[in-house]
Amino acid sequence: MHISEMVLSFPVIGAGFAATIAGTLIGLLRLDPDKIMTTALLGAAFFVASLIHVPIGGAQAHLLLSGLLGFVLGWAAFPAILVGLVLQAILFQYGALTTLGVNTFNMAFPAVVCALTFKPLLGKTPLAHPVRTGIASFLAGSLAMIGSSLLTALSLAFTDEGFLISAKVLVLGHLPISAIEGVITIAAVTFLAKVKPEALFPAKPRPAFQTPPLSGE
Amino acid sequence: MPHFILHRMVLPSMLVLCLILLWTSPALAHRVNIFAWVEGQTIHTESSFVNGTPVSGGTVRVQEAGTGHELLSGTTDETGMFSFTVPQEALDAGLDLTLIIEAGQGHQAQWPVQAEEYTGTSSLDQEASLAESSQAPLPEADESAGRASAQADLETVIDQALSRHLAPIKRDLAAMQDQGPGVTEIIGGIGWFVGLAGIAAYFRSKRSS
């Protein structure tokens, strides 16, 4: 899912950066100060998890944990994933700095969308409804990954490969691992709900715009 | 009993996670590499993902370095190999080549091949031999030409033998460059996250105080 250098055309790269900058700004502006450390730790988890590659058929897929990041961090998943991808590009040459915008958006946006869609299903007491919690977590984890595959295919739509072939290879290749990712998300969310519920739900509703925006620096 | 259900869910999923971790080596990666070596006027290429899985059915494009003018292209076999004879066009003009592997799903990498690697003679040598032949006095022309051609033959043979013997070494060197993520980098990366969080927390605390 890490698109390499020189594959994409300039408009796609530009659009990717624009979308990523927007998402990252939203994430940073809405970042709860108490969640800075959580964001960093989950970013680190993403950084490590997407290094672990599972060979599936001829292709290779890796865990993302993006669904979990979306659930816990919301829009802050954008900065977390961005930092993870910067480090991967610099340290391991996975992806590239030029495709950073596209890759970040491809992985972070589905995570945020899935979180916004499925997190309300948790309700106030996720532990009281384990099945509902499980289904919501599974869908968030696996659909975030499928969404990322589709967005990657869309980014490749303007290359020789085209959208349909890329989408078929990417989505089919990621089906098994997205199921695994769903199961891991269930485990992580139920675990968090049990031992650290404030990670999933802010302890008190945060008054909007209490903290001045970052641009004041 | 929600607690019971929770335990029943957490344990199997942790088991699944452990199995995945056992199945995969940490060197697996999502990057593609191409490596090429020259044997006479044939260029062999080998493409693989970082964990060593060969790229089968990937497209190799041979382009003129700089301009991107495509000379030829081909498909890798199931061992990730693709070999081709240097096209006459490149031989004549002494073009530096860029070999690009397209492994699909947005994976791409390239490898440069300098003109000297396949012409066998660097431009310096050609100038030297030209100068030599023009300086040669007429009566000794035949003998000198014979010696020159014998020397050229010898050089060709040595070049071929050398390139044959050096190819595996070059290959190993390329493989060494492309090692997967090490423990050092991974731990360093995690350290970056903690450090960034520290910086963010510092600025937050300064603002609120």
CSV table of C-alpha atoms in Angstrom, one decimal:
chain,number,residue,atom,x,y,z
A,1,MET,CA,0.0,0.0,0.0
A,2,HIS,CA,3.1,2.2,0.1
A,3,ILE,CA,3.2,3.7,-3.4
A,4,SER,CA,6.8,4.2,-4.6
A,5,GLU,CA,8.4,7.2,-6.1
A,6,MET,CA,7.9,8.1,-9.8
A,7,VAL,CA,4.7,6.1,-10.1
A,8,LEU,CA,2.2,8.9,-9.7
A,9,SER,CA,1.7,12.0,-11.8
A,10,PHE,CA,2.0,15.5,-10.4
A,11,PRO,CA,-1.8,16.2,-10.0
A,12,VAL,CA,-2.3,13.1,-8.0
A,13,ILE,CA,0.7,13.9,-5.8
A,14,GLY,CA,-0.5,17.4,-5.3
A,15,ALA,CA,-4.1,16.4,-4.4
A,16,GLY,CA,-2.6,13.9,-2.0
A,17,PHE,CA,-0.6,16.5,-0.2
A,18,ALA,CA,-3.5,18.9,-0.1
A,19,ALA,CA,-5.8,16.3,1.4
A,20,THR,CA,-3.2,15.2,3.9
A,21,ILE,CA,-2.3,18.7,5.0
A,22,ALA,CA,-6.0,19.4,5.6
A,23,GLY,CA,-6.5,16.2,7.6
A,24,THR,CA,-3.4,16.7,9.6
A,25,LEU,CA,-4.4,20.3,10.5
A,26,ILE,CA,-7.9,19.1,11.6
A,27,GLY,CA,-6.2,16.4,13.6
A,28,LEU,CA,-3.8,18.7,15.3
A,29,LEU,CA,-6.4,21.4,16.1
A,30,ARG,CA,-8.8,19.0,17.6
A,31,LEU,CA,-6.1,17.1,19.5
A,32,ASP,CA,-6.9,16.7,23.2
A,33,PRO,CA,-3.8,17.7,25.1
A,34,ASP,CA,-4.3,14.7,27.4
A,35,LYS,CA,-4.2,12.5,24.3
A,36,ILE,CA,-0.8,13.5,23.0
A,37,MET,CA,1.0,10.5,24.5
A,38,THR,CA,-1.8,8.1,23.3
A,39,THR,CA,-1.5,9.6,19.9
A,40,ALA,CA,2.3,9.0,19.9
A,41,LEU,CA,2.0,5.5,21.2
A,42,LEU,CA,-0.6,4.5,18.6
A,43,GLY,CA,1.5,6.2,15.9
A,44,ALA,CA,4.4,4.0,17.1
A,45,ALA,CA,2.1,0.9,17.0
A,46,PHE,CA,1.2,1.8,13.4
A,47,PHE,CA,4.8,2.3,12.5
A,48,VAL,CA,5.8,-1.1,13.8
A,49,ALA,CA,2.6,-3.0,12.7
A,50,SER,CA,2.9,-1.9,9.0
A,51,LEU,CA,6.5,-3.2,9.0
A,52,ILE,CA,5.2,-6.7,9.6
A,53,HIS,CA,4.4,-8.1,6.2
A,54,VAL,CA,2.4,-11.2,5.6
A,55,PRO,CA,2.8,-13.0,2.3
A,56,ILE,CA,-0.6,-13.8,0.9
A,57,GLY,CA,-0.6,-15.6,-2.4
A,58,GLY,CA,1.9,-13.8,-4.6
A,59,ALA,CA,1.3,-10.4,-3.0
A,60,GLN,CA,2.4,-9.1,0.3
A,61,ALA,CA,0.1,-7.4,2.8
A,62,HIS,CA,0.8,-5.9,6.1
A,63,LEU,CA,-1.2,-4.9,9.2
A,64,LEU,CA,-2.2,-1.2,9.4
A,65,LEU,CA,-4.1,-0.9,12.7
A,66,SER,CA,-5.6,2.2,11.1
A,67,GLY,CA,-9.1,1.3,12.2
A,68,LEU,CA,-7.9,1.2,15.8
A,69,LEU,CA,-6.1,4.5,15.4
A,70,GLY,CA,-9.3,6.0,14.0
A,71,PHE,CA,-11.4,4.6,16.9
A,72,VAL,CA,-9.1,5.9,19.6
A,73,LEU,CA,-7.7,9.1,18.0
A,74,GLY,CA,-10.3,10.3,15.6
A,75,TRP,CA,-8.9,12.9,13.3
A,76,ALA,CA,-5.6,12.7,15.2
A,77,ALA,CA,-5.0,9.5,13.2
A,78,PHE,CA,-3.8,11.8,10.4
A,79,PRO,CA,-0.8,13.3,12.2
A,80,ALA,CA,0.0,9.9,13.8
A,81,ILE,CA,0.0,8.0,10.4
A,82,LEU,CA,1.8,10.9,8.7
A,83,VAL,CA,4.7,10.7,11.2
A,84,GLY,CA,4.8,6.9,10.9
A,85,LEU,CA,5.0,7.1,7.1
A,86,VAL,CA,7.7,9.9,7.2
A,87,LEU,CA,9.8,7.6,9.4
A,88,GLN,CA,9.2,4.6,7.2
A,89,ALA,CA,10.1,6.5,4.1
A,90,ILE,CA,13.3,7.9,5.6
A,91,LEU,CA,14.5,4.8,7.5
A,92,PHE,CA,13.4,2.0,5.2
A,93,GLN,CA,12.6,3.7,1.9
A,94,TYR,CA,9.1,2.3,2.1
A,95,GLY,CA,6.9,4.6,0.0
A,96,ALA,CA,8.7,7.8,-0.7
A,97,LEU,CA,8.7,11.4,0.5
A,98,THR,CA,7.0,12.5,-2.8
A,99,THR,CA,4.1,10.1,-2.3
A,100,LEU,CA,3.8,10.9,1.4
A,101,GLY,CA,0.6,12.9,0.8
A,102,VAL,CA,-1.1,10.3,-1.2
A,103,ASN,CA,-0.1,7.4,1.1
A,104,THR,CA,-1.0,9.2,4.3
A,105,PHE,CA,-4.4,10.1,2.9
A,106,ASN,CA,-5.0,6.6,1.6
A,107,MET,CA,-4.4,5.1,5.0
A,108,ALA,CA,-5.7,7.7,7.4
A,109,PHE,CA,-8.9,8.9,5.6
A,110,PRO,CA,-10.7,5.5,5.7
A,111,ALA,CA,-9.7,5.1,9.3
A,112,VAL,CA,-11.4,8.4,10.2
A,113,VAL,CA,-14.5,7.6,8.1
A,114,CYS,CA,-14.8,4.1,9.7
A,115,ALA,CA,-14.4,5.6,13.2
A,116,LEU,CA,-17.1,8.2,12.6
A,117,THR,CA,-19.4,5.6,11.2
A,118,PHE,CA,-18.9,2.7,13.6
A,119,LYS,CA,-17.9,4.3,16.9
A,120,PRO,CA,-21.4,5.5,17.7
A,121,LEU,CA,-22.4,1.8,17.7
A,122,LEU,CA,-20.3,1.4,20.8
A,123,GLY,CA,-22.7,3.4,22.9
A,124,LYS,CA,-21.9,4.6,26.4
A,125,THR,CA,-21.3,1.2,27.8
A,126,PRO,CA,-19.5,-1.0,25.2
A,127,LEU,CA,-18.8,-3.8,27.7
A,128,ALA,CA,-22.6,-4.3,28.3
A,129,HIS,CA,-23.0,-5.2,24.6
A,130,PRO,CA,-20.0,-7.3,23.7
A,131,VAL,CA,-21.4,-8.6,20.4
A,132,ARG,CA,-22.4,-5.1,19.2
A,133,THR,CA,-19.0,-3.8,20.3
A,134,GLY,CA,-17.3,-6.7,18.5
A,135,ILE,CA,-19.1,-6.1,15.3
A,136,ALA,CA,-18.4,-2.4,15.3
A,137,SER,CA,-14.7,-2.9,16.0
A,138,PHE,CA,-14.4,-5.6,13.4
A,139,LEU,CA,-16.0,-3.6,10.7
A,140,ALA,CA,-13.9,-0.5,11.6
A,141,GLY,CA,-10.7,-2.5,11.4
A,142,SER,CA,-11.4,-4.4,8.3
A,143,LEU,CA,-13.3,-1.8,6.3
A,144,ALA,CA,-10.6,0.8,7.0
A,145,MET,CA,-8.1,-1.5,5.3
A,146,ILE,CA,-10.4,-2.3,2.4
A,147,GLY,CA,-11.0,1.4,2.0
A,148,SER,CA,-7.3,2.1,2.0
A,149,SER,CA,-6.9,-0.6,-0.8
A,150,LEU,CA,-9.6,1.1,-2.8
A,151,LEU,CA,-8.0,4.5,-2.4
A,152,THR,CA,-4.6,3.1,-3.4
A,153,ALA,CA,-6.2,1.7,-6.5
A,154,LEU,CA,-7.8,5.0,-7.2
A,155,SER,CA,-4.4,6.7,-6.9
A,156,LEU,CA,-3.1,4.3,-9.5
A,157,ALA,CA,-6.1,4.9,-11.8
A,158,PHE,CA,-4.1,7.3,-13.9
A,159,THR,CA,-1.1,5.0,-14.3
A,160,ASP,CA,-0.8,2.2,-16.9
A,161,GLU,CA,-2.3,-0.3,-14.6
A,162,GLY,CA,-5.6,1.4,-14.3
A,163,PHE,CA,-8.1,1.4,-11.5
A,164,LEU,CA,-9.9,-1.9,-12.1
A,165,ILE,CA,-6.9,-4.2,-12.2
A,166,SER,CA,-5.2,-2.4,-9.3
A,167,ALA,CA,-8.4,-2.5,-7.3
A,168,LYS,CA,-8.9,-6.2,-8.0
A,169,VAL,CA,-5.4,-7.1,-7.0
A,170,LEU,CA,-5.3,-4.9,-4.0
A,171,VAL,CA,-8.7,-5.6,-2.5
A,172,LEU,CA,-8.5,-9.4,-3.1
A,173,GLY,CA,-5.0,-9.4,-1.7
A,174,HIS,CA,-6.0,-7.5,1.4
A,175,LEU,CA,-9.2,-9.5,2.2
A,176,PRO,CA,-7.6,-12.1,4.4
A,177,ILE,CA,-5.4,-9.7,6.3
A,178,SER,CA,-8.3,-7.3,6.7
A,179,ALA,CA,-10.2,-10.0,8.6
A,180,ILE,CA,-7.2,-10.5,10.8
A,181,GLU,CA,-7.0,-6.8,11.3
A,182,GLY,CA,-10.7,-6.8,12.3
A,183,VAL,CA,-10.1,-9.5,14.9
A,184,ILE,CA,-7.1,-7.6,16.3
A,185,THR,CA,-9.3,-4.4,16.5
A,186,ILE,CA,-11.9,-6.3,18.4
A,187,ALA,CA,-9.3,-7.5,20.9
A,188,ALA,CA,-7.8,-4.0,21.3
A,189,VAL,CA,-11.1,-2.1,21.6
A,190,THR,CA,-12.6,-4.5,24.2
A,191,PHE,CA,-9.3,-4.5,26.1
A,192,LEU,CA,-9.3,-0.7,26.1
A,193,ALA,CA,-12.9,-0.5,27.1
A,194,LYS,CA,-12.1,-2.7,30.0
A,195,VAL,CA,-8.9,-1.3,31.4
A,196,LYS,CA,-8.8,2.2,30.0
A,197,PRO,CA,-12.2,3.4,28.9
A,198,GLU,CA,-11.1,7.0,28.9
A,199,ALA,CA,-8.9,6.2,25.9
A,200,LEU,CA,-12.0,5.5,23.9
A,201,PHE,CA,-14.2,8.2,25.3
A,202,PRO,CA,-12.9,11.5,26.7
A,203,ALA,CA,-13.6,11.6,30.4
A,204,LYS,CA,-15.5,14.8,30.1
A,205,PRO,CA,-16.9,16.4,27.0
A,206,ARG,CA,-14.3,18.8,25.9
A,207,PRO,CA,-15.5,22.4,25.4
A,208,ALA,CA,-15.1,23.3,21.8
A,209,PHE,CA,-12.3,25.7,20.9
A,210,GLN,CA,-11.1,26.1,24.4
A,211,THR,CA,-7.5,25.7,23.4
A,212,PRO,CA,-6.2,28.3,20.9
A,213,PRO,CA,-5.2,26.8,17.5
A,214,LEU,CA,-1.6,25.8,16.8
A,215,SER,CA,-1.1,28.7,14.4
A,216,GLY,CA,-0.5,31.0,17.4
A,217,GLU,CA,3.1,29.8,17.6
B,1,MET,CA,-21.2,-12.6,31.9
B,2,PRO,CA,-19.4,-9.9,29.9
B,3,HIS,CA,-16.1,-10.7,31.6
B,4,PHE,CA,-16.2,-14.2,30.4
B,5,ILE,CA,-17.1,-13.3,26.9
B,6,LEU,CA,-14.3,-10.7,26.9
B,7,HIS,CA,-11.7,-13.3,28.0
B,8,ARG,CA,-12.9,-15.7,25.4
B,9,MET,CA,-12.5,-13.0,22.7
B,10,VAL,CA,-9.2,-11.6,23.8
B,11,LEU,CA,-7.3,-14.9,24.1
B,12,PRO,CA,-8.0,-16.3,20.6
B,13,SER,CA,-7.3,-13.0,19.0
B,14,MET,CA,-4.0,-12.7,20.8
B,15,LEU,CA,-3.2,-16.3,19.6
B,16,VAL,CA,-4.0,-15.2,16.0
B,17,LEU,CA,-1.6,-12.3,16.4
B,18,CYS,CA,1.1,-14.5,17.8
B,19,LEU,CA,0.7,-16.9,14.9
B,20,ILE,CA,1.0,-14.1,12.4
B,21,LEU,CA,4.2,-12.9,14.1
B,22,LEU,CA,5.6,-16.4,14.1
B,23,TRP,CA,4.7,-16.9,10.4
B,24,THR,CA,6.5,-13.8,9.2
B,25,SER,CA,10.1,-12.8,9.6
B,26,PRO,CA,10.8,-9.2,10.6
B,27,ALA,CA,12.7,-8.7,7.3
B,28,LEU,CA,9.6,-8.8,5.2
B,29,ALA,CA,8.8,-5.6,3.5
B,30,HIS,CA,6.9,-3.7,1.0
B,31,ARG,CA,9.6,-2.5,-1.3
B,32,VAL,CA,10.8,-3.7,-4.6
B,33,ASN,CA,14.5,-3.8,-5.8
B,34,ILE,CA,16.1,-4.3,-9.1
B,35,PHE,CA,19.7,-5.3,-9.7
B,36,ALA,CA,21.5,-5.7,-13.0
B,37,TRP,CA,24.8,-7.0,-14.1
B,38,VAL,CA,26.5,-7.1,-17.5
B,39,GLU,CA,28.0,-10.1,-19.2
B,40,GLY,CA,29.5,-9.2,-22.5
B,41,GLN,CA,26.7,-7.4,-24.3
B,42,THR,CA,23.9,-9.1,-22.4
B,43,ILE,CA,22.4,-7.4,-19.4
B,44,HIS,CA,20.8,-9.6,-16.7
B,45,THR,CA,18.4,-8.1,-14.3
B,46,GLU,CA,17.0,-9.6,-11.1
B,47,SER,CA,14.0,-8.1,-9.2
B,48,SER,CA,12.8,-9.0,-5.8
B,49,PHE,CA,10.9,-7.7,-2.8
B,50,VAL,CA,13.0,-6.9,0.2
B,51,ASN,CA,12.2,-10.2,1.8
B,52,GLY,CA,13.7,-12.0,-1.2
B,53,THR,CA,10.4,-12.9,-2.9
B,54,PRO,CA,11.1,-12.7,-6.6
B,55,VAL,CA,9.0,-10.3,-8.7
B,56,SER,CA,7.4,-12.6,-11.3
B,57,GLY,CA,5.6,-11.1,-14.2
B,58,GLY,CA,6.9,-7.6,-13.4
B,59,THR,CA,7.6,-5.2,-16.3
B,60,VAL,CA,11.2,-4.1,-16.8
B,61,ARG,CA,11.7,-1.0,-18.8
B,62,VAL,CA,15.0,-0.1,-20.3
B,63,GLN,CA,15.3,3.6,-20.8
B,64,GLU,CA,18.0,6.0,-21.8
B,65,ALA,CA,19.3,7.7,-18.6
B,66,GLY,CA,18.2,11.3,-18.5
B,67,THR,CA,15.8,11.6,-21.4
B,68,GLY,CA,13.6,8.6,-20.4
B,69,HIS,CA,13.4,7.5,-24.0
B,70,GLU,CA,12.4,3.9,-23.9
B,71,LEU,CA,14.6,1.4,-25.7
B,72,LEU,CA,12.9,-1.8,-24.9
B,73,SER,CA,10.8,-3.6,-22.2
B,74,GLY,CA,10.2,-7.1,-21.0
B,75,THR,CA,8.6,-9.2,-18.4
B,76,THR,CA,10.4,-11.0,-15.5
B,77,ASP,CA,10.1,-14.8,-15.2
B,78,GLU,CA,9.1,-16.5,-12.0
B,79,THR,CA,12.6,-16.2,-10.5
B,80,GLY,CA,12.4,-12.4,-11.1
B,81,MET,CA,15.0,-12.5,-13.9
B,82,PHE,CA,14.9,-10.7,-17.2
B,83,SER,CA,17.8,-10.7,-19.6
B,84,PHE,CA,18.3,-8.7,-22.8
B,85,THR,CA,21.0,-7.9,-25.4
B,86,VAL,CA,22.0,-4.3,-25.4
B,87,PRO,CA,20.1,-2.7,-28.4
B,88,GLN,CA,22.3,-1.5,-31.3
B,89,GLU,CA,21.0,2.0,-30.7
B,90,ALA,CA,22.5,2.1,-27.3
B,91,LEU,CA,25.7,0.4,-28.4
B,92,ASP,CA,26.3,2.9,-31.2
B,93,ALA,CA,25.6,6.0,-29.1
B,94,GLY,CA,27.1,4.6,-25.9
B,95,LEU,CA,24.0,5.4,-23.9
B,96,ASP,CA,23.8,5.2,-20.1
B,97,LEU,CA,20.8,3.1,-19.3
B,98,THR,CA,18.2,3.2,-16.6
B,99,LEU,CA,16.4,-0.1,-15.8
B,100,ILE,CA,13.1,0.3,-14.1
B,101,ILE,CA,11.1,-2.5,-12.6
B,102,GLU,CA,7.3,-2.0,-12.3
B,103,ALA,CA,6.1,-4.7,-9.8
B,104,GLY,CA,2.5,-3.5,-9.8
B,105,GLN,CA,0.4,-2.0,-7.1
B,106,GLY,CA,2.5,1.2,-7.2
B,107,HIS,CA,5.8,-0.6,-6.5
B,108,GLN,CA,8.7,0.6,-8.6
B,109,ALA,CA,12.5,0.8,-8.4
B,110,GLN,CA,15.4,1.5,-10.8
B,111,TRP,CA,19.0,0.6,-11.4
B,112,PRO,CA,21.5,2.5,-13.5
B,113,VAL,CA,23.8,0.9,-16.0
B,114,GLN,CA,26.7,3.0,-17.3
B,115,ALA,CA,27.7,2.7,-21.0
B,116,GLU,CA,31.3,1.6,-20.0
B,117,GLU,CA,29.9,-1.5,-18.4
B,118,TYR,CA,28.7,-3.0,-21.6
B,119,THR,CA,30.9,-1.4,-24.3
B,120,GLY,CA,33.9,-2.8,-22.3
B,121,THR,CA,36.1,0.1,-23.2
B,122,SER,CA,36.0,3.5,-21.5
B,123,SER,CA,36.3,6.5,-23.8
B,124,LEU,CA,39.8,7.1,-22.3
B,125,ASP,CA,41.0,3.8,-23.6
B,126,GLN,CA,39.7,4.5,-27.1
B,127,GLU,CA,41.5,7.8,-27.2
B,128,ALA,CA,44.7,6.2,-26.0
B,129,SER,CA,44.6,3.4,-28.7
B,130,LEU,CA,43.7,6.0,-31.4
B,131,ALA,CA,46.7,8.1,-30.4
B,132,GLU,CA,48.9,5.0,-30.3
B,133,SER,CA,48.0,3.9,-33.8
B,134,SER,CA,48.4,7.3,-35.3
B,135,GLN,CA,51.9,7.6,-33.8
B,136,ALA,CA,53.0,4.2,-35.0
B,137,PRO,CA,55.7,4.5,-37.7
B,138,LEU,CA,54.7,3.0,-41.1
B,139,PRO,CA,57.2,0.1,-41.4
B,140,GLU,CA,56.1,-1.4,-38.1
B,141,ALA,CA,52.4,-0.9,-38.9
B,142,ASP,CA,51.6,-4.6,-39.5
B,143,GLU,CA,53.4,-5.8,-36.4
B,144,SER,CA,51.9,-3.1,-34.2
B,145,ALA,CA,48.4,-3.8,-35.5
B,146,GLY,CA,48.8,-7.5,-34.8
B,147,ARG,CA,50.0,-6.8,-31.3
B,148,ALA,CA,47.2,-4.3,-30.8
B,149,SER,CA,44.5,-6.8,-31.9
B,150,ALA,CA,46.0,-9.6,-29.8
B,151,GLN,CA,46.0,-7.2,-26.8
B,152,ALA,CA,42.4,-6.2,-27.6
B,153,ASP,CA,41.4,-9.9,-27.7
B,154,LEU,CA,43.1,-10.5,-24.4
B,155,GLU,CA,41.4,-7.5,-22.9
B,156,THR,CA,38.0,-8.8,-24.1
B,157,VAL,CA,38.6,-12.2,-22.6
B,158,ILE,CA,39.7,-10.7,-19.3
B,159,ASP,CA,36.8,-8.3,-19.2
B,160,GLN,CA,34.4,-11.2,-19.8
B,161,ALA,CA,36.0,-13.3,-17.1
B,162,LEU,CA,36.0,-10.5,-14.7
B,163,SER,CA,32.4,-9.5,-15.3
B,164,ARG,CA,31.5,-13.2,-14.8
B,165,HIS,CA,33.3,-13.5,-11.6
B,166,LEU,CA,32.3,-10.1,-10.2
B,167,ALA,CA,28.6,-10.5,-11.0
B,168,PRO,CA,27.9,-12.5,-7.8
B,169,ILE,CA,29.9,-10.1,-5.7
B,170,LYS,CA,28.0,-7.1,-7.1
B,171,ARG,CA,24.8,-9.0,-6.5
B,172,ASP,CA,25.7,-9.6,-2.9
B,173,LEU,CA,26.7,-5.9,-2.5
B,174,ALA,CA,23.3,-4.9,-3.8
B,175,ALA,CA,21.6,-7.3,-1.5
B,176,MET,CA,23.5,-5.9,1.4
B,177,GLN,CA,22.3,-2.4,0.6
B,178,ASP,CA,18.7,-3.5,0.6
B,179,GLN,CA,18.5,-5.2,4.0
B,180,GLY,CA,15.1,-4.9,5.6
B,181,PRO,CA,14.4,-2.8,8.8
B,182,GLY,CA,16.7,-3.6,11.6
B,183,VAL,CA,16.0,-3.5,15.3
B,184,THR,CA,18.0,-0.2,15.5
B,185,GLU,CA,15.8,1.6,13.1
B,186,ILE,CA,12.6,0.3,14.6
B,187,ILE,CA,13.5,1.3,18.1
B,188,GLY,CA,14.8,4.6,16.8
B,189,GLY,CA,11.5,5.2,15.1
B,190,ILE,CA,9.6,4.5,18.3
B,191,GLY,CA,11.9,6.9,20.0
B,192,TRP,CA,11.0,9.6,17.5
B,193,PHE,CA,7.3,9.2,18.4
B,194,VAL,CA,8.0,9.6,22.1
B,195,GLY,CA,10.2,12.6,21.4
B,196,LEU,CA,7.6,14.3,19.2
B,197,ALA,CA,5.0,13.7,22.0
B,198,GLY,CA,7.4,15.3,24.4
B,199,ILE,CA,7.9,18.4,22.3
B,200,ALA,CA,4.1,18.7,21.8
B,201,ALA,CA,3.5,18.3,25.5
B,202,TYR,CA,6.1,20.9,26.3
B,203,PHE,CA,4.5,23.5,24.0
B,204,ARG,CA,1.1,22.7,25.4
B,205,SER,CA,2.2,23.2,28.9
B,206,LYS,CA,4.0,26.5,28.1
B,207,ARG,CA,0.8,27.8,26.6
B,208,SER,CA,-1.5,26.8,29.5
B,209,SER,CA,0.8,28.2,32.2
